[in-house]
Coordinates of C-alpha atoms in Angstrom, one line a residue:
K811 CA -116.5 -7.3 -44.3
E812 CA -119.6 -5.4 -45.3
F813 CA -118.4 -2.4 -43.3
G814 CA -115.0 -2.5 -45.0
A815 CA -116.6 -2.8 -48.4
E816 CA -119.0 0.1 -47.7
T817 CA -116.3 2.5 -46.4
R818 CA -113.3 1.5 -48.5
D819 CA -113.8 4.2 -51.2
R820 CA -115.2 6.9 -49.0
D821 CA -113.5 9.8 -47.3
A822 CA -114.2 8.5 -43.8
P823 CA -110.9 8.5 -41.8
A824 CA -112.6 7.6 -38.5
A825 CA -114.3 4.6 -40.2
H826 CA -111.0 3.5 -41.7
A827 CA -109.3 3.7 -38.3
A828 CA -112.1 1.7 -36.8
M829 CA -111.9 -0.9 -39.6
A830 CA -108.1 -1.3 -39.1
L831 CA -108.7 -1.7 -35.3
C832 CA -111.4 -4.3 -35.8
E833 CA -109.2 -6.3 -38.2
A834 CA -106.4 -6.1 -35.6
V835 CA -108.6 -7.3 -32.7
L836 CA -109.9 -10.2 -34.8
A837 CA -106.4 -11.2 -36.0
E838 CA -105.1 -11.1 -32.4
A839 CA -108.1 -13.3 -31.2
N840 CA -107.2 -15.8 -33.9
K841 CA -103.5 -15.8 -32.8
E842 CA -102.4 -14.2 -36.1
L843 CA -100.1 -12.0 -34.2
E844 CA -98.0 -10.5 -37.0
L845 CA -101.2 -9.6 -39.0
A846 CA -102.7 -8.2 -35.8
A847 CA -99.5 -6.1 -35.2
S848 CA -99.7 -4.8 -38.8
S849 CA -103.4 -3.9 -38.5
F850 CA -102.8 -2.2 -35.1
Y851 CA -100.1 -0.2 -36.7
R852 CA -102.4 0.9 -39.5
A853 CA -105.0 1.9 -36.9
R854 CA -102.3 3.9 -35.0
L855 CA -101.4 5.9 -38.1
R856 CA -105.0 6.7 -38.8
F857 CA -105.6 7.7 -35.2
V858 CA -102.5 10.0 -35.4
Q859 CA -104.0 11.6 -38.5
L860 CA -107.3 12.2 -36.6
S861 CA -105.4 13.7 -33.6
R862 CA -106.8 10.9 -31.4
T863 CA -103.8 10.7 -29.2
Y864 CA -105.1 8.2 -26.6
E865 CA -106.3 5.7 -29.2
A866 CA -103.0 6.1 -31.1
W867 CA -101.0 5.2 -27.9
R868 CA -103.4 2.2 -27.2
A869 CA -102.8 1.0 -30.8
L870 CA -99.0 1.3 -30.4
E871 CA -99.1 -0.6 -27.1
S872 CA -101.1 -3.3 -29.0
V873 CA -98.4 -3.5 -31.7
G874 CA -95.8 -4.1 -29.1
R875 CA -97.9 -6.6 -27.2
C876 CA -98.5 -8.6 -30.4
H877 CA -94.8 -8.5 -31.2
L878 CA -93.8 -9.7 -27.7
L879 CA -96.4 -12.5 -27.8
A880 CA -95.0 -13.6 -31.2
G881 CA -91.5 -13.8 -29.7
L882 CA -90.4 -10.7 -31.6
E883 CA -88.9 -7.4 -30.3
G884 CA -91.8 -5.2 -29.1
S885 CA -90.6 -3.6 -25.9
G886 CA -89.7 -0.4 -27.8
E887 CA -93.3 0.1 -28.8
V888 CA -94.6 -0.6 -25.4
A889 CA -92.1 1.7 -23.7
L890 CA -93.0 4.5 -26.2
A891 CA -96.7 3.9 -25.4
L892 CA -95.9 4.0 -21.7
A893 CA -94.3 7.4 -22.1
G894 CA -97.3 8.6 -24.1
F895 CA -99.7 7.5 -21.4
E896 CA -97.6 9.1 -18.7
Q897 CA -97.7 12.4 -20.7
L898 CA -101.5 12.1 -20.9
G899 CA -101.8 11.3 -17.2
A900 CA -103.3 7.9 -18.1
E901 CA -101.9 6.1 -15.1
F902 CA -103.9 2.9 -15.4
D903 CA -102.7 2.5 -19.0
A904 CA -99.1 3.3 -18.0
A905 CA -99.3 0.7 -15.2
R906 CA -100.6 -1.9 -17.7
C907 CA -97.6 -1.1 -20.0
R908 CA -95.1 -1.4 -17.1
S909 CA -96.7 -4.7 -16.2
L910 CA -96.5 -6.0 -19.8
L911 CA -92.8 -5.0 -20.0
R912 CA -92.0 -6.8 -16.7
Q913 CA -93.9 -9.9 -17.8
H914 CA -91.5 -10.1 -20.8
G915 CA -88.3 -9.5 -18.7
V916 CA -87.9 -5.8 -19.5
E917 CA -87.4 -3.3 -16.7
P918 CA -89.6 -0.3 -17.6
P919 CA -87.9 3.1 -17.9
R920 CA -87.8 5.0 -14.6
R921 CA -89.8 8.2 -14.3
G922 CA -88.3 11.3 -12.9
R923 CA -88.9 11.8 -9.2
K924 CA -91.7 14.1 -8.4
R925 CA -91.7 16.4 -5.4
G926 CA -92.9 14.8 -2.2
Y927 CA -96.4 15.3 -0.8
G928 CA -95.2 15.8 2.8
Q929 CA -98.0 14.8 5.2
L930 CA -100.6 14.8 2.4
L931 CA -101.5 11.6 0.7
S932 CA -100.1 11.2 -2.8
P933 CA -102.7 10.4 -5.5
R934 CA -101.5 6.8 -5.5
E935 CA -101.7 6.5 -1.7
D936 CA -105.2 8.0 -1.8
E937 CA -106.2 5.5 -4.4
V938 CA -104.8 2.6 -2.4
I939 CA -106.4 3.8 0.8
R940 CA -109.8 4.1 -0.9
L941 CA -109.5 0.5 -2.0
A942 CA -108.3 -0.7 1.3
S943 CA -111.1 1.0 3.2
A944 CA -113.5 -0.8 0.9
G945 CA -112.2 -4.0 2.3
K946 CA -109.8 -5.0 -0.5
T947 CA -106.7 -7.0 0.4
N948 CA -103.2 -6.0 -0.7
T949 CA -103.2 -8.7 -3.3
E950 CA -106.6 -7.5 -4.7
I951 CA -105.4 -3.9 -4.8
A952 CA -102.1 -4.9 -6.4
A953 CA -104.0 -6.8 -9.2
A954 CA -106.3 -3.9 -9.8
L955 CA -103.5 -1.3 -10.0
F956 CA -100.9 -3.5 -11.8
L957 CA -98.5 -3.2 -8.9
S958 CA -96.8 -5.7 -6.6
P959 CA -98.4 -6.6 -3.3
R960 CA -95.2 -5.3 -1.6
T961 CA -95.6 -1.9 -3.2
I962 CA -99.2 -1.8 -2.0
E963 CA -98.0 -2.8 1.5
Q964 CA -95.6 0.2 1.4
H965 CA -98.3 2.6 0.2
V966 CA -100.7 1.4 2.9
A967 CA -98.1 1.8 5.6
R968 CA -97.1 5.3 4.5
A969 CA -100.8 6.4 4.2
L970 CA -101.7 5.0 7.6
R971 CA -98.8 6.9 9.1
K972 CA -99.8 10.1 7.4
L973 CA -103.4 9.6 8.6
G974 CA -102.3 8.9 12.2
L975 CA -103.7 5.4 12.1
R976 CA -102.0 2.3 13.5
S977 CA -103.8 -0.4 11.6
R978 CA -106.1 -1.3 8.7
R979 CA -108.8 -2.1 11.3
E980 CA -108.7 1.6 12.4
L981 CA -109.0 2.6 8.7
L982 CA -112.1 0.4 8.3
G983 CA -113.6 1.8 11.5
R984 CA -113.0 5.3 10.3
S985 CA -114.6 4.7 6.9
N986 CA -117.7 3.3 8.5
T987 CA -118.3 6.5 10.5

């Protein structure tokens, strides 16, 4: 409250964005979801004015999440944030949005197919193999990357084939050398 009182009449756009974000987080924690959504939206507008694109997409995702949790339509905001994250290359954030949409019964928009990587590991396969070689299970990897265990299983199988390995055991042996 003191921060808000001190900055209210000042020309401090970043402080105003931070204040709106703080109000939103507190409202969401108190299960005041419509107030939280409204505050996240104000924060988004301020982040857009500040050209802070990533924060603006995070705030929009939060608007959608609060609407969905309140039983309102929010999938449009989450889908728009998903597209924004994909454009920024923020794959972890995009995966979180896809997961949120699926949790609420909405199939995320499909991305255009990218060209294949041939015998090279794709960035996702590389990420999965790094986690697998650290001893993580498919379920643990799936949770960390917001993907299904079946998808992880497919990534591991493709990556092992590309690396010329027959099993995870060979992968673990290879990473220890």
